[in-house]
PDB file of C-alpha atoms in Angstrom:
ATOM      1  CA  MET A   1       0.000   0.000   0.000  1.00 40.00           C
ATOM      2  CA  PRO A   2       1.510   3.390  -0.946  1.00 44.00           C
ATOM      3  CA  PRO A   3       1.806   6.192   1.614  1.00 46.00           C
ATOM      4  CA  ASN A   4      -1.427   8.133   1.891  1.00 44.00           C
ATOM      5  CA  LYS A   5      -1.721  11.491   0.192  1.00 43.00           C
ATOM      6  CA  PRO A   6      -3.660  13.824   2.572  1.00 42.00           C
ATOM      7  CA  GLY A   7      -1.390  16.100   4.554  1.00 45.00           C
ATOM      8  CA  GLY A   8       1.801  14.520   3.256  1.00 51.00           C
ATOM      9  CA  ALA A   9       4.062  16.997   5.025  1.00 70.00           C
ATOM     10  CA  LEU A  10       6.758  14.422   5.811  1.00 84.00           C
ATOM     11  CA  PRO A  11       9.265  13.586   3.064  1.00 90.00           C
ATOM     12  CA  ILE A  12       8.152  10.556   1.056  1.00 92.00           C
ATOM     13  CA  TYR A  13      10.984   8.377   2.352  1.00 94.00           C
ATOM     14  CA  LEU A  14       9.909   9.093   5.950  1.00 93.00           C
ATOM     15  CA  GLN A  15       6.280   8.365   5.091  1.00 92.00           C
ATOM     16  CA  ILE A  16       7.385   4.973   3.788  1.00 94.00           C
ATOM     17  CA  SER A  17       9.611   4.216   6.792  1.00 93.00           C
ATOM     18  CA  GLU A  18       6.861   5.259   9.231  1.00 91.00           C
ATOM     19  CA  MET A  19       4.323   3.085   7.405  1.00 92.00           C
ATOM     20  CA  LEU A  20       6.674   0.107   7.706  1.00 93.00           C
ATOM     21  CA  ILE A  21       7.400   0.827  11.385  1.00 89.00           C
ATOM     22  CA  ARG A  22       3.670   0.811  12.152  1.00 88.00           C
ATOM     23  CA  ASP A  23       3.254  -2.448  10.223  1.00 89.00           C
ATOM     24  CA  ILE A  24       6.072  -3.966  12.287  1.00 87.00           C
ATOM     25  CA  ALA A  25       4.472  -2.772  15.533  1.00 82.00           C
ATOM     26  CA  ALA A  26       1.105  -4.220  14.462  1.00 79.00           C
ATOM     27  CA  GLY A  27       2.652  -7.591  13.643  1.00 80.00           C
ATOM     28  CA  ARG A  28       1.891  -7.308   9.935  1.00 82.00           C
ATOM     29  CA  LEU A  29       5.625  -7.538   9.226  1.00 87.00           C
ATOM     30  CA  LEU A  30       7.160 -10.261  11.376  1.00 83.00           C
ATOM     31  CA  ASP A  31      10.721 -10.644  12.591  1.00 86.00           C
ATOM     32  CA  GLY A  32      12.803 -12.372   9.929  1.00 89.00           C
ATOM     33  CA  SER A  33      10.337 -11.785   7.093  1.00 89.00           C
ATOM     34  CA  ARG A  34      11.894 -10.883   3.748  1.00 92.00           C
ATOM     35  CA  LEU A  35      10.700  -7.744   1.975  1.00 95.00           C
ATOM     36  CA  PRO A  36       9.968  -7.857  -1.766  1.00 94.00           C
ATOM     37  CA  PRO A  37      12.815  -6.970  -4.153  1.00 94.00           C
ATOM     38  CA  GLU A  38      13.494  -3.233  -4.093  1.00 95.00           C
ATOM     39  CA  ARG A  39      12.373  -2.497  -7.659  1.00 95.00           C
ATOM     40  CA  GLU A  40       9.159  -4.441  -7.144  1.00 95.00           C
ATOM     41  CA  MET A  41       8.543  -2.768  -3.785  1.00 95.00           C
ATOM     42  CA  ALA A  42       9.247   0.716  -5.172  1.00 95.00           C
ATOM     43  CA  LYS A  43       6.785   0.113  -7.999  1.00 95.00           C
ATOM     44  CA  SER A  44       4.079  -1.030  -5.565  1.00 93.00           C
ATOM     45  CA  LEU A  45       4.630   2.129  -3.494  1.00 93.00           C
ATOM     46  CA  ASP A  46       4.627   4.382  -6.575  1.00 94.00           C
ATOM     47  CA  THR A  47       8.053   5.790  -5.731  1.00 94.00           C
ATOM     48  CA  SER A  48      11.622   5.625  -7.000  1.00 96.00           C
ATOM     49  CA  VAL A  49      14.141   2.994  -5.974  1.00 95.00           C
ATOM     50  CA  GLY A  50      16.343   5.785  -4.571  1.00 96.00           C
ATOM     51  CA  THR A  51      13.554   7.052  -2.313  1.00 96.00           C
ATOM     52  CA  LEU A  52      12.762   3.519  -1.171  1.00 95.00           C
ATOM     53  CA  ARG A  53      16.410   2.918  -0.319  1.00 95.00           C
ATOM     54  CA  LYS A  54      16.443   6.052   1.846  1.00 96.00           C
ATOM     55  CA  ALA A  55      13.398   4.684   3.698  1.00 95.00           C
ATOM     56  CA  LEU A  56      15.055   1.303   4.159  1.00 95.00           C
ATOM     57  CA  SER A  57      18.237   2.986   5.402  1.00 94.00           C
ATOM     58  CA  GLU A  58      16.097   4.749   8.017  1.00 92.00           C
ATOM     59  CA  LEU A  59      14.811   1.362   9.203  1.00 92.00           C
ATOM     60  CA  GLU A  60      18.319  -0.076   9.180  1.00 92.00           C
ATOM     61  CA  ASN A  61      19.591   2.824  11.311  1.00 90.00           C
ATOM     62  CA  ARG A  62      16.843   2.060  13.836  1.00 87.00           C
ATOM     63  CA  GLY A  63      17.790  -1.599  13.986  1.00 89.00           C
ATOM     64  CA  LEU A  64      14.584  -2.719  12.272  1.00 90.00           C
ATOM     65  CA  LEU A  65      16.079  -3.995   9.025  1.00 92.00           C
ATOM     66  CA  GLU A  66      18.948  -6.278   8.056  1.00 93.00           C
ATOM     67  CA  ARG A  67      20.271  -5.945   4.519  1.00 91.00           C
ATOM     68  CA  ARG A  68      21.938  -9.153   3.295  1.00 91.00           C
ATOM     69  CA  GLN A  69      24.092  -8.799   0.219  1.00 88.00           C
ATOM     70  CA  GLY A  70      22.728 -10.961  -2.576  1.00 88.00           C
ATOM     71  CA  SER A  71      19.781 -12.138  -0.482  1.00 91.00           C
ATOM     72  CA  GLY A  72      17.544  -9.153   0.256  1.00 92.00           C
ATOM     73  CA  ASN A  73      16.130  -7.056   3.071  1.00 94.00           C
ATOM     74  CA  TYR A  74      14.851  -8.718   6.245  1.00 93.00           C
ATOM     75  CA  ILE A  75      12.747  -7.312   9.074  1.00 91.00           C
ATOM     76  CA  ARG A  76      14.306  -7.199  12.533  1.00 88.00           C
ATOM     77  CA  SER A  77      11.447  -6.562  14.936  1.00 79.00           C
ATOM     78  CA  LYS A  78      12.099  -4.915  18.296  1.00 69.00           C
ATOM     79  CA  ALA A  79       9.788  -5.279  21.283  1.00 58.00           C
ATOM     80  CA  THR A  80       8.579  -1.692  20.896  1.00 62.00           C
ATOM     81  CA  PRO A  81       9.578  -0.131  17.559  1.00 66.00           C
ATOM     82  CA  GLU A  82       9.436   3.621  18.007  1.00 72.00           C
ATOM     83  CA  GLY A  83       8.603   5.967  15.147  1.00 79.00           C
ATOM     84  CA  ILE A  84       7.470   9.541  14.690  1.00 83.00           C
ATOM     85  CA  TYR A  85       3.882   8.435  15.333  1.00 87.00           C
ATOM     86  CA  ALA A  86       4.664   6.129  18.261  1.00 83.00           C
ATOM     87  CA  LEU A  87       2.182   7.957  20.518  1.00 86.00           C
ATOM     88  CA  PHE A  88      -0.617   7.970  17.941  1.00 91.00           C
ATOM     89  CA  ARG A  89      -2.578   4.960  19.165  1.00 93.00           C
ATOM     90  CA  LEU A  90      -5.117   4.561  16.369  1.00 96.00           C
ATOM     91  CA  GLU A  91      -4.547   1.840  13.787  1.00 95.00           C
ATOM     92  CA  LEU A  92      -6.598   0.445  10.946  1.00 96.00           C
ATOM     93  CA  VAL A  93      -8.884  -2.407  11.974  1.00 95.00           C
ATOM     94  CA  GLY A  94      -6.466  -4.787  10.245  1.00 91.00           C
ATOM     95  CA  GLY A  95      -3.443  -3.109  11.891  1.00 91.00           C
ATOM     96  CA  GLY A  96      -0.962  -0.394  10.900  1.00 91.00           C
ATOM     97  CA  GLY A  97      -1.787   2.477   8.563  1.00 93.00           C
ATOM     98  CA  LEU A  98       0.335   5.589   8.087  1.00 92.00           C
ATOM     99  CA  PRO A  99      -1.265   8.594   9.861  1.00 93.00           C
ATOM    100  CA  THR A 100      -1.684  11.873   8.009  1.00 92.00           C
ATOM    101  CA  ALA A 101      -3.847  14.905   8.716  1.00 94.00           C
ATOM    102  CA  GLN A 102      -5.986  17.573   7.120  1.00 95.00           C
ATOM    103  CA  VAL A 103      -6.208  20.794   9.129  1.00 96.00           C
ATOM    104  CA  LEU A 104      -9.791  22.011   9.385  1.00 97.00           C
ATOM    105  CA  ASP A 105      -9.406  25.036  11.643  1.00 96.00           C
ATOM    106  CA  VAL A 106      -6.893  26.750  13.947  1.00 97.00           C
ATOM    107  CA  THR A 107      -8.281  29.361  16.350  1.00 97.00           C
ATOM    108  CA  ARG A 108      -6.879  31.094  19.417  1.00 97.00           C
ATOM    109  CA  MET A 109      -9.543  31.567  22.096  1.00 97.00           C
ATOM    110  CA  ASP A 110     -10.200  31.505  25.811  1.00 97.00           C
ATOM    111  CA  LYS A 111     -10.319  27.987  27.193  1.00 97.00           C
ATOM    112  CA  PRO A 112     -13.895  26.706  27.474  1.00 96.00           C
ATOM    113  CA  ALA A 113     -15.188  25.759  30.898  1.00 95.00           C
ATOM    114  CA  ASP A 114     -15.663  22.082  30.013  1.00 93.00           C
ATOM    115  CA  LEU A 115     -11.913  21.482  29.578  1.00 95.00           C
ATOM    116  CA  PRO A 116      -9.811  20.272  32.512  1.00 94.00           C
ATOM    117  CA  ALA A 117      -7.532  22.907  34.033  1.00 94.00           C
ATOM    118  CA  PHE A 118      -4.165  23.001  32.242  1.00 96.00           C
ATOM    119  CA  GLY A 119      -1.330  25.358  31.360  1.00 95.00           C
ATOM    120  CA  ALA A 120      -0.379  28.843  32.483  1.00 92.00           C
ATOM    121  CA  SER A 121      -2.611  30.906  30.185  1.00 96.00           C
ATOM    122  CA  ILE A 122      -6.357  31.538  30.113  1.00 96.00           C
ATOM    123  CA  ALA A 123      -6.174  31.123  26.320  1.00 98.00           C
ATOM    124  CA  ALA A 124      -5.384  28.166  24.091  1.00 98.00           C
ATOM    125  CA  HIS A 125      -4.970  27.336  20.434  1.00 98.00           C
ATOM    126  CA  ARG A 126      -7.796  25.080  19.281  1.00 98.00           C
ATOM    127  CA  ILE A 127      -6.673  22.832  16.428  1.00 98.00           C
ATOM    128  CA  ARG A 128      -9.244  20.778  14.562  1.00 98.00           C
ATOM    129  CA  ARG A 129      -8.019  18.148  12.121  1.00 97.00           C
ATOM    130  CA  MET A 130      -9.256  15.102  10.280  1.00 97.00           C
ATOM    131  CA  ARG A 131      -6.929  12.122  10.542  1.00 97.00           C
ATOM    132  CA  PHE A 132      -6.327   9.500   7.896  1.00 96.00           C
ATOM    133  CA  LEU A 133      -4.875   6.010   8.218  1.00 96.00           C
ATOM    134  CA  GLY A 134      -3.566   4.526   5.009  1.00 93.00           C
ATOM    135  CA  GLY A 135      -5.507   7.204   3.130  1.00 93.00           C
ATOM    136  CA  LYS A 136      -8.835   6.342   4.818  1.00 96.00           C
ATOM    137  CA  PRO A 137     -10.657   8.978   6.926  1.00 97.00           C
ATOM    138  CA  ALA A 138     -10.408   7.502  10.422  1.00 98.00           C
ATOM    139  CA  ALA A 139     -10.898  10.234  13.022  1.00 98.00           C
ATOM    140  CA  VAL A 140     -11.535  13.876  13.757  1.00 98.00           C
ATOM    141  CA  GLU A 141      -9.621  15.509  16.554  1.00 98.00           C
ATOM    142  CA  GLU A 142      -9.740  18.691  18.588  1.00 98.00           C
ATOM    143  CA  ILE A 143      -6.476  19.689  20.267  1.00 98.00           C
ATOM    144  CA  TRP A 144      -6.108  22.491  22.779  1.00 98.00           C
ATOM    145  CA  LEU A 145      -2.530  23.754  23.219  1.00 98.00           C
ATOM    146  CA  ASP A 146      -1.890  26.223  26.024  1.00 98.00           C
ATOM    147  CA  ALA A 147      -1.267  29.644  24.454  1.00 97.00           C
ATOM    148  CA  SER A 148       1.834  30.298  26.567  1.00 97.00           C
ATOM    149  CA  TYR A 149       3.823  28.097  24.163  1.00 97.00           C
ATOM    150  CA  ALA A 150       3.142  30.169  21.032  1.00 96.00           C
ATOM    151  CA  ASP A 151       1.522  33.472  20.057  1.00 95.00           C
ATOM    152  CA  ARG A 152       0.118  31.976  16.861  1.00 94.00           C
ATOM    153  CA  LEU A 153       0.128  28.729  14.927  1.00 95.00           C
ATOM    154  CA  ALA A 154       0.261  28.421  11.149  1.00 92.00           C
ATOM    155  CA  PRO A 155      -2.065  25.702   9.790  1.00 92.00           C
ATOM    156  CA  ASP A 156       0.500  24.553   7.212  1.00 88.00           C
ATOM    157  CA  ASP A 157       2.886  23.674  10.056  1.00 87.00           C
ATOM    158  CA  LEU A 158       0.380  21.288  11.633  1.00 90.00           C
ATOM    159  CA  LEU A 159      -0.028  18.692   8.884  1.00 79.00           C
ATOM    160  CA  HIS A 160       2.078  15.899  10.320  1.00 82.00           C
ATOM    161  CA  SER A 161       3.077  14.931  13.870  1.00 88.00           C
ATOM    162  CA  LEU A 162       2.158  17.710  16.287  1.00 93.00           C
ATOM    163  CA  TYR A 163       4.556  16.343  18.872  1.00 92.00           C
ATOM    164  CA  MET A 164       7.400  16.677  16.367  1.00 90.00           C
ATOM    165  CA  TYR A 165       6.293  20.247  15.605  1.00 93.00           C
ATOM    166  CA  TYR A 166       6.097  21.071  19.313  1.00 95.00           C
ATOM    167  CA  ARG A 167       9.606  19.689  19.855  1.00 91.00           C
ATOM    168  CA  GLU A 168      11.320  21.244  16.844  1.00 90.00           C
ATOM    169  CA  THR A 169       9.549  24.624  16.751  1.00 93.00           C
ATOM    170  CA  LEU A 170       8.233  25.357  20.250  1.00 95.00           C
ATOM    171  CA  ASP A 171      10.844  23.486  22.332  1.00 94.00           C
ATOM    172  CA  LEU A 172       7.946  21.668  23.964  1.00 96.00           C
ATOM    173  CA  TRP A 173       8.674  18.016  24.665  1.00 93.00           C
ATOM    174  CA  ILE A 174       5.707  15.788  25.428  1.00 93.00           C
ATOM    175  CA  THR A 175       7.087  13.201  27.841  1.00 91.00           C
ATOM    176  CA  GLY A 176       3.924  11.614  29.200  1.00 92.00           C
ATOM    177  CA  TYR A 177       0.197  11.400  28.727  1.00 94.00           C
ATOM    178  CA  GLU A 178      -2.999   9.879  30.076  1.00 96.00           C
ATOM    179  CA  ASP A 179      -5.656   8.531  27.729  1.00 97.00           C
ATOM    180  CA  GLN A 180      -9.260   7.807  28.620  1.00 97.00           C
ATOM    181  CA  VAL A 181     -11.183   5.810  26.018  1.00 97.00           C
ATOM    182  CA  GLY A 182     -14.950   5.754  25.682  1.00 97.00           C
ATOM    183  CA  VAL A 183     -17.836   6.465  23.331  1.00 98.00           C
ATOM    184  CA  ALA A 184     -19.300   9.871  22.439  1.00 98.00           C
ATOM    185  CA  PRO A 185     -21.439  11.480  19.711  1.00 98.00           C
ATOM    186  CA  CYS A 186     -19.645  12.604  16.561  1.00 98.00           C
ATOM    187  CA  PRO A 187     -19.176  16.411  16.775  1.00 98.00           C
ATOM    188  CA  ASP A 188     -21.275  18.675  14.568  1.00 97.00           C
ATOM    189  CA  TRP A 189     -18.177  20.199  12.916  1.00 98.00           C
ATOM    190  CA  ALA A 190     -16.954  16.872  11.494  1.00 98.00           C
ATOM    191  CA  PRO A 191     -16.737  17.086   7.675  1.00 97.00           C
ATOM    192  CA  ASP A 192     -18.882  14.833   5.491  1.00 96.00           C
ATOM    193  CA  GLU A 193     -15.737  13.047   4.314  1.00 96.00           C
ATOM    194  CA  PHE A 194     -15.305  11.598   7.812  1.00 97.00           C
ATOM    195  CA  GLY A 195     -18.180   9.247   7.083  1.00 93.00           C
ATOM    196  CA  GLN A 196     -19.999   9.602  10.416  1.00 96.00           C
ATOM    197  CA  ARG A 197     -22.971  11.903  10.853  1.00 95.00           C
ATOM    198  CA  PRO A 198     -23.035  14.437  13.700  1.00 96.00           C
ATOM    199  CA  GLY A 199     -24.468  12.724  16.747  1.00 97.00           C
ATOM    200  CA  ALA A 200     -23.596   9.192  15.597  1.00 97.00           C
ATOM    201  CA  PRO A 201     -21.733   7.148  18.240  1.00 97.00           C
ATOM    202  CA  CYS A 202     -17.947   7.175  17.793  1.00 98.00           C
ATOM    203  CA  GLY A 203     -15.038   5.925  19.792  1.00 98.00           C
ATOM    204  CA  LEU A 204     -13.532   8.757  21.846  1.00 98.00           C
ATOM    205  CA  VAL A 205      -9.980   9.176  23.143  1.00 98.00           C
ATOM    206  CA  GLU A 206      -9.483  12.019  25.618  1.00 98.00           C
ATOM    207  CA  ARG A 207      -5.821  12.800  26.307  1.00 97.00           C
ATOM    208  CA  GLN A 208      -3.916  15.024  28.697  1.00 97.00           C
ATOM    209  CA  SER A 209      -0.297  15.489  27.549  1.00 97.00           C
ATOM    210  CA  ARG A 210       2.498  16.454  29.930  1.00 95.00           C
ATOM    211  CA  ALA A 211       5.608  18.541  29.300  1.00 95.00           C
ATOM    212  CA  ARG A 212       9.053  17.819  30.744  1.00 92.00           C
ATOM    213  CA  ASP A 213       8.275  19.822  33.892  1.00 94.00           C
ATOM    214  CA  GLY A 214       5.246  17.641  34.591  1.00 94.00           C
ATOM    215  CA  SER A 215       2.655  20.289  33.740  1.00 96.00           C
ATOM    216  CA  ILE A 216      -0.217  19.558  31.364  1.00 97.00           C
ATOM    217  CA  ALA A 217       0.551  21.417  28.143  1.00 97.00           C
ATOM    218  CA  GLU A 218      -2.221  20.102  25.910  1.00 98.00           C
ATOM    219  CA  VAL A 219      -5.562  18.352  26.089  1.00 98.00           C
ATOM    220  CA  SER A 220      -7.253  16.684  23.151  1.00 98.00           C
ATOM    221  CA  ARG A 221     -10.348  14.810  22.051  1.00 98.00           C
ATOM    222  CA  ASN A 222     -10.216  12.311  19.228  1.00 98.00           C
ATOM    223  CA  TRP A 223     -13.415  10.831  17.795  1.00 98.00           C
ATOM    224  CA  PHE A 224     -12.724   7.764  15.661  1.00 98.00           C
ATOM    225  CA  ASP A 225     -14.802   5.658  13.306  1.00 98.00           C
ATOM    226  CA  SER A 226     -14.761   2.146  14.771  1.00 96.00           C
ATOM    227  CA  ASN A 227     -15.517   0.717  11.319  1.00 96.00           C
ATOM    228  CA  VAL A 228     -12.119   2.002  10.187  1.00 97.00           C
ATOM    229  CA  ALA A 229      -9.868   2.271  13.238  1.00 97.00           C
ATOM    230  CA  ARG A 230      -9.113   0.818  16.666  1.00 96.00           C
ATOM    231  CA  TYR A 231      -7.313   2.238  19.691  1.00 96.00           C
ATOM    232  CA  VAL A 232      -4.257   0.035  20.284  1.00 93.00           C
ATOM    233  CA  ALA A 233      -1.754  -0.015  23.153  1.00 86.00           C
ATOM    234  CA  ARG A 234       0.908  -2.742  23.310  1.00 78.00           C
ATOM    235  CA  MET A 235       3.412  -4.034  25.829  1.00 68.00           C
ATOM    236  CA  ARG A 236       5.761  -6.808  24.716  1.00 62.00           C
TER     237      ARG A 236
END
């Protein structure tokens, strides 16, 4: 399956390596399994052999791939393979699926009363996005980032991993989180493309994310379509 197109802010080679990392974590690529020949694999992913080799080098550098001269490329599965999206817990029903995002709205506003207390400011940046897994609309999310970390946020900067953006641009490192999983009505702002009507029951993940100093920097709500995605947490 080729990397999905919506919100493809990561370089193509990283999209491919992240897709493979998530397939390894989900058990879709097992330890010792041999990948297809590089030209065949590149063709199936609609990319060049050079780009594929960069992706495979990324896996090799992480200890997830062994390249045997004259034999091929073999998966080396770790107990907990960590990628850019390691803390994104939604996967396709069949496992894996590269996450991408479409930004729907970014607004700075006072924190609403129904949010838990967090951060140093009375204001927050509300980020609404639709999330895709393997190109399929899987979830809509609403993230509230305390406004003390940034005066403004540019939507084009928020297309891939927010935690990477926080780290590289805001010097905000998310080092812990608490998730609560339940069921809630689909929000009325969800786009038609999501596939669930407003008010329809969806899986809900509510998260509080902690910075290095232990304070809660961000809270989020993620409504997911259970026909497409599952919440997955593993310990091996």
